[in-house]
mmCIF file of N, CA and C in Angstrom:
data_model
loop_
_atom_site.group_PDB
_atom_site.id
_atom_site.type_symbol
_atom_site.label_atom_id
_atom_site.label_comp_id
_atom_site.label_asym_id
_atom_site.label_seq_id
_atom_site.Cartn_x
_atom_site.Cartn_y
_atom_site.Cartn_z
ATOM 1 N N MET A 1 -9.474 -2.917 -40.735
ATOM 2 C CA MET A 1 -8.533 -3.760 -40.035
ATOM 3 C C MET A 1 -7.191 -3.060 -39.871
ATOM 4 N N LYS A 2 -6.698 -2.409 -40.965
ATOM 5 C CA LYS A 2 -5.429 -1.701 -40.879
ATOM 6 C C LYS A 2 -5.516 -0.554 -39.883
ATOM 7 N N ASN A 3 -6.644 0.139 -39.886
ATOM 8 C CA ASN A 3 -6.824 1.257 -38.954
ATOM 9 C C ASN A 3 -6.836 0.773 -37.509
ATOM 10 N N THR A 4 -7.438 -0.387 -37.273
ATOM 11 C CA THR A 4 -7.472 -0.949 -35.929
ATOM 12 C C THR A 4 -6.063 -1.282 -35.456
ATOM 13 N N LEU A 5 -5.252 -1.886 -36.300
ATOM 14 C CA LEU A 5 -3.873 -2.209 -35.931
ATOM 15 C C LEU A 5 -3.062 -0.949 -35.684
ATOM 16 N N LYS A 6 -3.276 0.076 -36.492
ATOM 17 C CA LYS A 6 -2.575 1.344 -36.292
ATOM 18 C C LYS A 6 -2.964 1.957 -34.948
ATOM 19 N N MET A 7 -4.237 1.932 -34.634
ATOM 20 C CA MET A 7 -4.709 2.502 -33.373
ATOM 21 C C MET A 7 -4.137 1.741 -32.173
ATOM 22 N N ILE A 8 -4.101 0.428 -32.263
ATOM 23 C CA ILE A 8 -3.539 -0.380 -31.180
ATOM 24 C C ILE A 8 -2.064 -0.058 -31.010
ATOM 25 N N THR A 9 -1.335 0.043 -32.102
ATOM 26 C CA THR A 9 0.089 0.368 -32.044
ATOM 27 C C THR A 9 0.299 1.743 -31.414
ATOM 28 N N ILE A 10 -0.499 2.716 -31.807
ATOM 29 C CA ILE A 10 -0.385 4.063 -31.256
ATOM 30 C C ILE A 10 -0.714 4.066 -29.766
ATOM 31 N N LEU A 11 -1.768 3.350 -29.380
ATOM 32 C CA LEU A 11 -2.140 3.297 -27.961
ATOM 33 C C LEU A 11 -1.041 2.644 -27.114
ATOM 34 N N ILE A 12 -0.453 1.575 -27.606
ATOM 35 C CA ILE A 12 0.643 0.922 -26.868
ATOM 36 C C ILE A 12 1.799 1.890 -26.701
ATOM 37 N N PHE A 13 2.143 2.608 -27.762
ATOM 38 C CA PHE A 13 3.221 3.593 -27.687
ATOM 39 C C PHE A 13 2.905 4.672 -26.659
ATOM 40 N N LEU A 14 1.665 5.188 -26.679
ATOM 41 C CA LEU A 14 1.287 6.245 -25.743
ATOM 42 C C LEU A 14 1.317 5.758 -24.300
ATOM 43 N N PHE A 15 0.831 4.549 -24.040
ATOM 44 C CA PHE A 15 0.858 4.012 -22.678
ATOM 45 C C PHE A 15 2.287 3.843 -22.186
ATOM 46 N N ASN A 16 3.168 3.316 -23.039
ATOM 47 C CA ASN A 16 4.561 3.151 -22.635
ATOM 48 C C ASN A 16 5.230 4.492 -22.397
ATOM 49 N N THR A 17 4.964 5.470 -23.226
ATOM 50 C CA THR A 17 5.536 6.795 -23.052
ATOM 51 C C THR A 17 5.019 7.433 -21.769
ATOM 52 N N ALA A 18 3.742 7.309 -21.500
ATOM 53 C CA ALA A 18 3.163 7.870 -20.275
ATOM 54 C C ALA A 18 3.756 7.205 -19.045
ATOM 55 N N ALA A 19 3.984 5.904 -19.091
ATOM 56 C CA ALA A 19 4.579 5.199 -17.954
ATOM 57 C C ALA A 19 5.999 5.680 -17.707
ATOM 58 N N LEU A 20 6.786 5.879 -18.754
ATOM 59 C CA LEU A 20 8.144 6.386 -18.587
ATOM 60 C C LEU A 20 8.129 7.785 -17.996
ATOM 61 N N PHE A 21 7.217 8.643 -18.484
ATOM 62 C CA PHE A 21 7.127 9.996 -17.968
ATOM 63 C C PHE A 21 6.745 9.993 -16.489
ATOM 64 N N ALA A 22 5.805 9.165 -16.117
ATOM 65 C CA ALA A 22 5.356 9.110 -14.726
ATOM 66 C C ALA A 22 6.485 8.650 -13.814
ATOM 67 N N GLN A 23 7.312 7.724 -14.274
ATOM 68 C CA GLN A 23 8.396 7.224 -13.448
ATOM 69 C C GLN A 23 9.491 8.258 -13.254
ATOM 70 N N ASN A 24 9.674 9.156 -14.212
ATOM 71 C CA ASN A 24 10.755 10.123 -14.145
ATOM 72 C C ASN A 24 10.258 11.546 -13.972
ATOM 73 N N SER A 25 9.050 11.722 -13.451
ATOM 74 C CA SER A 25 8.505 13.062 -13.321
ATOM 75 C C SER A 25 9.201 13.800 -12.190
ATOM 76 N N GLY A 26 9.152 15.105 -12.269
ATOM 77 C CA GLY A 26 9.706 15.932 -11.218
ATOM 78 C C GLY A 26 11.124 16.370 -11.512
ATOM 79 N N ALA A 27 11.485 17.451 -10.861
ATOM 80 C CA ALA A 27 12.806 18.029 -11.048
ATOM 81 C C ALA A 27 13.866 17.208 -10.330
ATOM 82 N N ASN A 28 15.048 17.194 -10.900
ATOM 83 C CA ASN A 28 16.213 16.638 -10.214
ATOM 84 C C ASN A 28 16.890 17.784 -9.481
ATOM 85 N N PHE A 29 17.383 17.513 -8.261
ATOM 86 C CA PHE A 29 17.960 18.589 -7.464
ATOM 87 C C PHE A 29 18.983 18.049 -6.483
ATOM 88 N N THR A 30 19.741 18.984 -5.898
ATOM 89 C CA THR A 30 20.668 18.694 -4.809
ATOM 90 C C THR A 30 20.340 19.626 -3.656
ATOM 91 N N LEU A 31 20.184 19.062 -2.459
ATOM 92 C CA LEU A 31 19.896 19.819 -1.246
ATOM 93 C C LEU A 31 21.098 19.754 -0.319
ATOM 94 N N ASN A 32 21.370 20.835 0.396
ATOM 95 C CA ASN A 32 22.448 20.871 1.391
ATOM 96 C C ASN A 32 21.882 21.242 2.748
ATOM 97 N N SER A 33 22.346 20.531 3.773
ATOM 98 C CA SER A 33 21.910 20.773 5.140
ATOM 99 C C SER A 33 23.113 20.595 6.064
ATOM 100 N N SER A 34 23.225 21.454 7.098
ATOM 101 C CA SER A 34 24.377 21.372 8.010
ATOM 102 C C SER A 34 24.073 20.630 9.307
ATOM 103 N N SER A 35 22.810 20.265 9.519
ATOM 104 C CA SER A 35 22.484 19.497 10.724
ATOM 105 C C SER A 35 21.240 18.652 10.478
ATOM 106 N N ILE A 36 21.081 17.664 11.332
ATOM 107 C CA ILE A 36 19.942 16.750 11.257
ATOM 108 C C ILE A 36 19.231 16.765 12.605
ATOM 109 N N ASN A 37 17.922 16.760 12.562
ATOM 110 C CA ASN A 37 17.154 16.524 13.759
ATOM 111 C C ASN A 37 16.773 15.052 13.698
ATOM 112 N N PHE A 38 17.442 14.237 14.516
ATOM 113 C CA PHE A 38 17.187 12.796 14.527
ATOM 114 C C PHE A 38 16.429 12.445 15.796
ATOM 115 N N MET A 39 15.192 12.024 15.611
ATOM 116 C CA MET A 39 14.351 11.579 16.717
ATOM 117 C C MET A 39 14.291 12.633 17.828
ATOM 118 N N GLY A 40 14.219 13.918 17.424
ATOM 119 C CA GLY A 40 14.067 14.995 18.388
ATOM 120 C C GLY A 40 15.360 15.640 18.865
ATOM 121 N N GLN A 41 16.517 15.149 18.445
ATOM 122 C CA GLN A 41 17.787 15.734 18.860
ATOM 123 C C GLN A 41 18.518 16.302 17.654
ATOM 124 N N ASN A 42 19.032 17.539 17.794
ATOM 125 C CA ASN A 42 19.812 18.150 16.711
ATOM 126 C C ASN A 42 21.232 17.605 16.735
ATOM 127 N N VAL A 43 21.674 17.134 15.566
ATOM 128 C CA VAL A 43 23.002 16.540 15.429
ATOM 129 C C VAL A 43 23.730 17.284 14.316
ATOM 130 N N PRO A 44 24.950 17.820 14.591
ATOM 131 C CA PRO A 44 25.680 18.582 13.569
ATOM 132 C C PRO A 44 26.347 17.684 12.527
ATOM 133 N N ILE A 45 25.554 17.160 11.618
ATOM 134 C CA ILE A 45 26.047 16.306 10.540
ATOM 135 C C ILE A 45 25.678 16.957 9.219
ATOM 136 N N ASN A 46 26.680 17.191 8.380
ATOM 137 C CA ASN A 46 26.412 17.749 7.050
ATOM 138 C C ASN A 46 25.766 16.690 6.178
ATOM 139 N N SER A 47 24.754 17.101 5.433
ATOM 140 C CA SER A 47 24.049 16.185 4.535
ATOM 141 C C SER A 47 23.914 16.802 3.162
ATOM 142 N N ILE A 48 24.054 15.965 2.157
ATOM 143 C CA ILE A 48 23.738 16.324 0.784
ATOM 144 C C ILE A 48 22.722 15.299 0.316
ATOM 145 N N ILE A 49 21.584 15.776 -0.174
ATOM 146 C CA ILE A 49 20.530 14.898 -0.666
ATOM 147 C C ILE A 49 20.378 15.186 -2.156
ATOM 148 N N VAL A 50 20.555 14.143 -2.965
ATOM 149 C CA VAL A 50 20.479 14.292 -4.414
ATOM 150 C C VAL A 50 19.301 13.473 -4.918
ATOM 151 N N LYS A 51 18.389 14.143 -5.628
ATOM 152 C CA LYS A 51 17.290 13.451 -6.283
ATOM 153 C C LYS A 51 17.627 13.402 -7.768
ATOM 154 N N SER A 52 17.753 12.195 -8.293
ATOM 155 C CA SER A 52 18.070 12.000 -9.706
ATOM 156 C C SER A 52 17.203 10.865 -10.235
ATOM 157 N N GLY A 53 16.300 11.188 -11.154
ATOM 158 C CA GLY A 53 15.398 10.165 -11.683
ATOM 159 C C GLY A 53 14.544 9.590 -10.572
ATOM 160 N N ASN A 54 14.608 8.287 -10.390
ATOM 161 C CA ASN A 54 13.819 7.598 -9.357
ATOM 162 C C ASN A 54 14.651 7.226 -8.141
ATOM 163 N N THR A 55 15.780 7.925 -7.959
ATOM 164 C CA THR A 55 16.668 7.629 -6.840
ATOM 165 C C THR A 55 16.868 8.862 -5.980
ATOM 166 N N LEU A 56 16.851 8.649 -4.669
ATOM 167 C CA LEU A 56 17.174 9.678 -3.701
ATOM 168 C C LEU A 56 18.437 9.206 -2.982
ATOM 169 N N GLU A 57 19.491 10.005 -3.065
ATOM 170 C CA GLU A 57 20.774 9.665 -2.446
ATOM 171 C C GLU A 57 21.007 10.613 -1.278
ATOM 172 N N TRP A 58 21.313 10.060 -0.098
ATOM 173 C CA TRP A 58 21.590 10.871 1.089
ATOM 174 C C TRP A 58 23.020 10.607 1.524
ATOM 175 N N ARG A 59 23.874 11.633 1.377
ATOM 176 C CA ARG A 59 25.278 11.561 1.809
ATOM 177 C C ARG A 59 25.434 12.333 3.107
ATOM 178 N N GLN A 60 25.963 11.674 4.125
ATOM 179 C CA GLN A 60 26.192 12.284 5.426
ATOM 180 C C GLN A 60 27.697 12.346 5.669
ATOM 181 N N THR A 61 28.177 13.493 6.126
ATOM 182 C CA THR A 61 29.597 13.630 6.434
ATOM 183 C C THR A 61 29.736 14.032 7.889
ATOM 184 N N ASN A 62 30.546 13.258 8.619
ATOM 185 C CA ASN A 62 30.775 13.526 10.036
ATOM 186 C C ASN A 62 32.192 13.086 10.372
ATOM 187 N N ASN A 63 32.961 13.980 10.975
ATOM 188 C CA ASN A 63 34.348 13.693 11.367
ATOM 189 C C ASN A 63 35.178 13.150 10.208
ATOM 190 N N GLY A 64 34.976 13.696 9.022
ATOM 191 C CA GLY A 64 35.752 13.297 7.860
ATOM 192 C C GLY A 64 35.290 12.014 7.188
ATOM 193 N N ASN A 65 34.287 11.357 7.726
ATOM 194 C CA ASN A 65 33.756 10.127 7.140
ATOM 195 C C ASN A 65 32.453 10.431 6.404
ATOM 196 N N THR A 66 32.282 9.814 5.238
ATOM 197 C CA THR A 66 31.061 9.999 4.457
ATOM 198 C C THR A 66 30.312 8.676 4.372
ATOM 199 N N TYR A 67 29.028 8.733 4.643
ATOM 200 C CA TYR A 67 28.148 7.573 4.569
ATOM 201 C C TYR A 67 27.049 7.896 3.562
ATOM 202 N N THR A 68 26.733 6.941 2.693
ATOM 203 C CA THR A 68 25.743 7.182 1.650
ATOM 204 C C THR A 68 24.633 6.139 1.733
ATOM 205 N N ASN A 69 23.400 6.612 1.665
ATOM 206 C CA ASN A 69 22.223 5.751 1.610
ATOM 207 C C ASN A 69 21.453 6.062 0.334
ATOM 208 N N TYR A 70 20.966 5.027 -0.318
ATOM 209 C CA TYR A 70 20.177 5.178 -1.538
ATOM 210 C C TYR A 70 18.755 4.708 -1.286
ATOM 211 N N PHE A 71 17.795 5.491 -1.765
ATOM 212 C CA PHE A 71 16.381 5.164 -1.635
ATOM 213 C C PHE A 71 15.764 5.137 -3.025
ATOM 214 N N GLN A 72 14.950 4.144 -3.280
ATOM 215 C CA GLN A 72 14.202 4.053 -4.535
ATOM 216 C C GLN A 72 12.897 4.815 -4.354
ATOM 217 N N ILE A 73 12.619 5.759 -5.264
ATOM 218 C CA ILE A 73 11.361 6.498 -5.225
ATOM 219 C C ILE A 73 10.295 5.650 -5.904
ATOM 220 N N THR A 74 9.227 5.332 -5.165
ATOM 221 C CA THR A 74 8.182 4.465 -5.709
ATOM 222 C C THR A 74 6.951 5.247 -6.169
ATOM 223 N N SER A 75 6.752 6.453 -5.635
ATOM 224 C CA SER A 75 5.668 7.318 -6.120
ATOM 225 C C SER A 75 5.963 8.752 -5.707
ATOM 226 N N THR A 76 5.322 9.671 -6.418
ATOM 227 C CA THR A 76 5.553 11.100 -6.200
ATOM 228 C C THR A 76 4.229 11.847 -6.196
ATOM 229 N N THR A 77 4.091 12.753 -5.236
ATOM 230 C CA THR A 77 2.982 13.699 -5.216
ATOM 231 C C THR A 77 3.617 15.064 -5.045
ATOM 232 N N GLU A 78 3.346 15.967 -6.002
ATOM 233 C CA GLU A 78 3.995 17.259 -5.866
ATOM 234 C C GLU A 78 3.111 18.424 -6.262
ATOM 235 N N ASN A 79 3.358 19.496 -5.563
ATOM 236 C CA ASN A 79 2.774 20.794 -5.847
ATOM 237 C C ASN A 79 3.936 21.767 -5.657
ATOM 238 N N TRP A 80 4.845 21.810 -6.605
ATOM 239 C CA TRP A 80 6.132 22.468 -6.454
ATOM 240 C C TRP A 80 6.364 23.475 -7.569
ATOM 241 N N ASP A 81 6.828 24.661 -7.201
ATOM 242 C CA ASP A 81 7.196 25.685 -8.170
ATOM 243 C C ASP A 81 8.719 25.803 -8.170
ATOM 244 N N GLN A 82 9.342 25.301 -9.215
ATOM 245 C CA GLN A 82 10.802 25.286 -9.292
ATOM 246 C C GLN A 82 11.373 26.706 -9.351
ATOM 247 N N ASN A 83 10.631 27.664 -9.879
ATOM 248 C CA ASN A 83 11.118 29.041 -9.967
ATOM 249 C C ASN A 83 11.260 29.693 -8.599
ATOM 250 N N THR A 84 10.380 29.343 -7.668
ATOM 251 C CA THR A 84 10.412 29.951 -6.331
ATOM 252 C C THR A 84 10.844 28.965 -5.241
ATOM 253 N N SER A 85 10.958 27.679 -5.581
ATOM 254 C CA SER A 85 11.245 26.613 -4.606
ATOM 255 C C SER A 85 10.229 26.645 -3.471
ATOM 256 N N MET A 86 8.971 26.795 -3.856
ATOM 257 C CA MET A 86 7.897 26.809 -2.865
ATOM 258 C C MET A 86 6.868 25.737 -3.207
ATOM 259 N N GLY A 87 6.240 25.233 -2.166
ATOM 260 C CA GLY A 87 5.244 24.183 -2.320
ATOM 261 C C GLY A 87 5.700 22.948 -1.569
ATOM 262 N N SER A 88 5.309 21.787 -2.067
ATOM 263 C CA SER A 88 5.719 20.545 -1.409
ATOM 264 C C SER A 88 5.864 19.424 -2.429
ATOM 265 N N ILE A 89 6.772 18.520 -2.102
ATOM 266 C CA ILE A 89 6.963 17.299 -2.866
ATOM 267 C C ILE A 89 6.994 16.159 -1.855
ATOM 268 N N VAL A 90 6.229 15.122 -2.115
ATOM 269 C CA VAL A 90 6.205 13.944 -1.247
ATOM 270 C C VAL A 90 6.615 12.743 -2.081
ATOM 271 N N TYR A 91 7.682 12.088 -1.659
ATOM 272 C CA TYR A 91 8.142 10.862 -2.311
ATOM 273 C C TYR A 91 7.893 9.686 -1.379
ATOM 274 N N ALA A 92 7.249 8.642 -1.870
ATOM 275 C CA ALA A 92 7.233 7.364 -1.156
ATOM 276 C C ALA A 92 8.536 6.688 -1.543
ATOM 277 N N VAL A 93 9.281 6.199 -0.550
ATOM 278 C CA VAL A 93 10.603 5.621 -0.817
ATOM 279 C C VAL A 93 10.702 4.216 -0.241
ATOM 280 N N ASN A 94 11.690 3.492 -0.774
ATOM 281 C CA ASN A 94 11.963 2.126 -0.335
ATOM 282 C C ASN A 94 13.468 1.963 -0.230
ATOM 283 N N LYS A 95 13.930 1.405 0.880
ATOM 284 C CA LYS A 95 15.350 1.081 1.050
ATOM 285 C C LYS A 95 15.437 -0.310 1.653
ATOM 286 N N ASP A 96 15.958 -1.226 0.871
ATOM 287 C CA ASP A 96 16.134 -2.606 1.342
ATOM 288 C C ASP A 96 14.853 -3.190 1.919
ATOM 289 N N GLY A 97 13.723 -2.904 1.289
ATOM 290 C CA GLY A 97 12.443 -3.450 1.728
ATOM 291 C C GLY A 97 11.742 -2.621 2.791
ATOM 292 N N LEU A 98 12.412 -1.606 3.336
ATOM 293 C CA LEU A 98 11.779 -0.731 4.319
ATOM 294 C C LEU A 98 11.106 0.422 3.581
ATOM 295 N N GLN A 99 9.855 0.689 3.934
ATOM 296 C CA GLN A 99 9.086 1.752 3.301
ATOM 297 C C GLN A 99 9.238 3.045 4.096
ATOM 298 N N GLY A 100 9.075 4.155 3.408
ATOM 299 C CA GLY A 100 9.150 5.428 4.096
ATOM 300 C C GLY A 100 8.670 6.554 3.212
ATOM 301 N N SER A 101 8.941 7.773 3.663
ATOM 302 C CA SER A 101 8.575 8.945 2.879
ATOM 303 C C SER A 101 9.647 10.018 3.030
ATOM 304 N N PHE A 102 9.788 10.816 1.986
ATOM 305 C CA PHE A 102 10.658 11.981 2.001
ATOM 306 C C PHE A 102 9.798 13.158 1.570
ATOM 307 N N ILE A 103 9.731 14.181 2.410
ATOM 308 C CA ILE A 103 8.883 15.339 2.140
ATOM 309 C C ILE A 103 9.753 16.589 2.100
ATOM 310 N N LEU A 104 9.712 17.293 0.985
ATOM 311 C CA LEU A 104 10.400 18.564 0.819
ATOM 312 C C LEU A 104 9.353 19.663 0.804
ATOM 313 N N GLN A 105 9.542 20.678 1.659
ATOM 314 C CA GLN A 105 8.590 21.779 1.728
ATOM 315 C C GLN A 105 9.320 23.105 1.614
ATOM 316 N N GLY A 106 8.773 23.977 0.789
ATOM 317 C CA GLY A 106 9.315 25.318 0.628
ATOM 318 C C GLY A 106 8.262 26.347 0.967
ATOM 319 N N ALA A 107 8.642 27.312 1.809
ATOM 320 C CA ALA A 107 7.731 28.389 2.218
ATOM 321 C C ALA A 107 8.554 29.665 2.332
ATOM 322 N N ASN A 108 7.898 30.765 2.640
ATOM 323 C CA ASN A 108 8.610 32.034 2.819
ATOM 324 C C ASN A 108 9.671 31.939 3.909
ATOM 325 N N SER A 109 9.461 31.073 4.881
ATOM 326 C CA SER A 109 10.408 30.921 5.993
ATOM 327 C C SER A 109 11.618 30.060 5.629
ATOM 328 N N GLY A 110 11.597 29.390 4.470
ATOM 329 C CA GLY A 110 12.741 28.578 4.051
ATOM 330 C C GLY A 110 12.334 27.190 3.608
ATOM 331 N N LEU A 111 13.355 26.359 3.392
ATOM 332 C CA LEU A 111 13.150 24.987 2.939
ATOM 333 C C LEU A 111 13.406 24.001 4.072
ATOM 334 N N THR A 112 12.547 23.006 4.176
ATOM 335 C CA THR A 112 12.754 21.917 5.125
ATOM 336 C C THR A 112 12.509 20.593 4.413
ATOM 337 N N ALA A 113 13.117 19.556 4.928
ATOM 338 C CA ALA A 113 12.894 18.208 4.406
ATOM 339 C C ALA A 113 12.781 17.257 5.582
ATOM 340 N N ASN A 114 11.939 16.259 5.432
ATOM 341 C CA ASN A 114 11.747 15.242 6.460
ATOM 342 C C ASN A 114 11.801 13.869 5.817
ATOM 343 N N LEU A 115 12.563 12.978 6.416
ATOM 344 C CA LEU A 115 12.661 11.595 5.978
ATOM 345 C C LEU A 115 12.165 10.709 7.101
ATOM 346 N N THR A 116 11.194 9.873 6.794
ATOM 347 C CA THR A 116 10.666 8.935 7.772
ATOM 348 C C THR A 116 10.813 7.534 7.203
ATOM 349 N N ILE A 117 11.404 6.640 7.981
ATOM 350 C CA ILE A 117 11.587 5.242 7.578
ATOM 351 C C ILE A 117 10.821 4.364 8.555
ATOM 352 N N ASN A 118 9.964 3.514 8.021
ATOM 353 C CA ASN A 118 9.212 2.571 8.848
ATOM 354 C C ASN A 118 10.065 1.324 9.037
ATOM 355 N N ALA A 119 10.610 1.175 10.245
ATOM 356 C CA ALA A 119 11.487 0.041 10.560
ATOM 357 C C ALA A 119 10.741 -0.914 11.490
ATOM 358 N N GLY A 120 9.983 -1.806 10.881
ATOM 359 C CA GLY A 120 9.193 -2.739 11.687
ATOM 360 C C GLY A 120 8.078 -2.005 12.399
ATOM 361 N N GLU A 121 8.043 -2.117 13.721
ATOM 362 C CA GLU A 121 7.010 -1.457 14.499
ATOM 363 C C GLU A 121 7.392 -0.041 14.895
ATOM 364 N N SER A 122 8.608 0.373 14.584
ATOM 365 C CA SER A 122 9.037 1.722 14.944
ATOM 366 C C SER A 122 9.280 2.552 13.689
ATOM 367 N N GLN A 123 9.423 3.852 13.888
ATOM 368 C CA GLN A 123 9.725 4.766 12.801
ATOM 369 C C GLN A 123 10.978 5.548 13.151
ATOM 370 N N GLU A 124 11.828 5.752 12.140
ATOM 371 C CA GLU A 124 12.975 6.632 12.296
ATOM 372 C C GLU A 124 12.633 7.930 11.582
ATOM 373 N N TYR A 125 12.875 9.056 12.258
ATOM 374 C CA TYR A 125 12.524 10.354 11.715
ATOM 375 C C TYR A 125 13.787 11.223 11.631
ATOM 376 N N TYR A 126 14.021 11.808 10.460
ATOM 377 C CA TYR A 126 15.144 12.714 10.242
ATOM 378 C C TYR A 126 14.597 14.027 9.684
ATOM 379 N N GLY A 127 14.949 15.134 10.303
ATOM 380 C CA GLY A 127 14.532 16.447 9.827
ATOM 381 C C GLY A 127 15.743 17.241 9.373
ATOM 382 N N PHE A 128 15.596 17.965 8.283
ATOM 383 C CA PHE A 128 16.690 18.748 7.713
ATOM 384 C C PHE A 128 16.228 20.185 7.504
ATOM 385 N N VAL A 129 17.082 21.135 7.852
ATOM 386 C CA VAL A 129 16.878 22.524 7.453
ATOM 387 C C VAL A 129 17.789 22.730 6.259
ATOM 388 N N ILE A 130 17.211 23.021 5.120
ATOM 389 C CA ILE A 130 17.950 23.091 3.867
ATOM 390 C C ILE A 130 18.539 24.487 3.686
ATOM 391 N N SER A 131 19.857 24.539 3.477
ATOM 392 C CA SER A 131 20.509 25.836 3.281
ATOM 393 C C SER A 131 20.517 26.226 1.805
ATOM 394 N N THR A 132 20.635 25.229 0.893
ATOM 395 C CA THR A 132 20.615 25.539 -0.548
ATOM 396 C C THR A 132 19.938 24.408 -1.303
ATOM 397 N N ILE A 133 19.370 24.782 -2.453
ATOM 398 C CA ILE A 133 18.830 23.817 -3.401
ATOM 399 C C ILE A 133 19.360 24.210 -4.775
ATOM 400 N N ASN A 134 19.862 23.217 -5.501
ATOM 401 C CA ASN A 134 20.340 23.422 -6.867
ATOM 402 C C ASN A 134 19.635 22.434 -7.769
ATOM 403 N N TYR A 135 19.102 22.923 -8.872
ATOM 404 C CA TYR A 135 18.395 22.077 -9.826
ATOM 405 C C TYR A 135 19.331 21.636 -10.939
ATOM 406 N N GLN A 136 19.182 20.392 -11.386
ATOM 407 C CA GLN A 136 19.963 19.873 -12.498
ATOM 408 C C GLN A 136 19.108 19.823 -13.734
#
């Protein structure tokens, strides 16, 4: 009986620890981009994208004004090498009930990121050419 209670306690601890790890998996980073491709048009807007824990923050600066959007990361799929910044990371995101995805890709040709937001029957698409990535 004592062994059974110990095993149950250990299993509960392991499940809770695994859930915390899954929610906070992946590297935290900051991305910098000097322009956005919005719906097929290049727009010279500086962007900083910060991934911290389960939050993706997108800061846009244009004409001295800064606008910030926060996205909750709901799931992560990654095949990423932090040493080379190569591979891909796919985040399912949520902002105010709108679902979307953020995809970071690293290749020999450089880093790119794409943000897609499903807004009702339409989709908003933002493409970024990443000039730098810094890991925290």
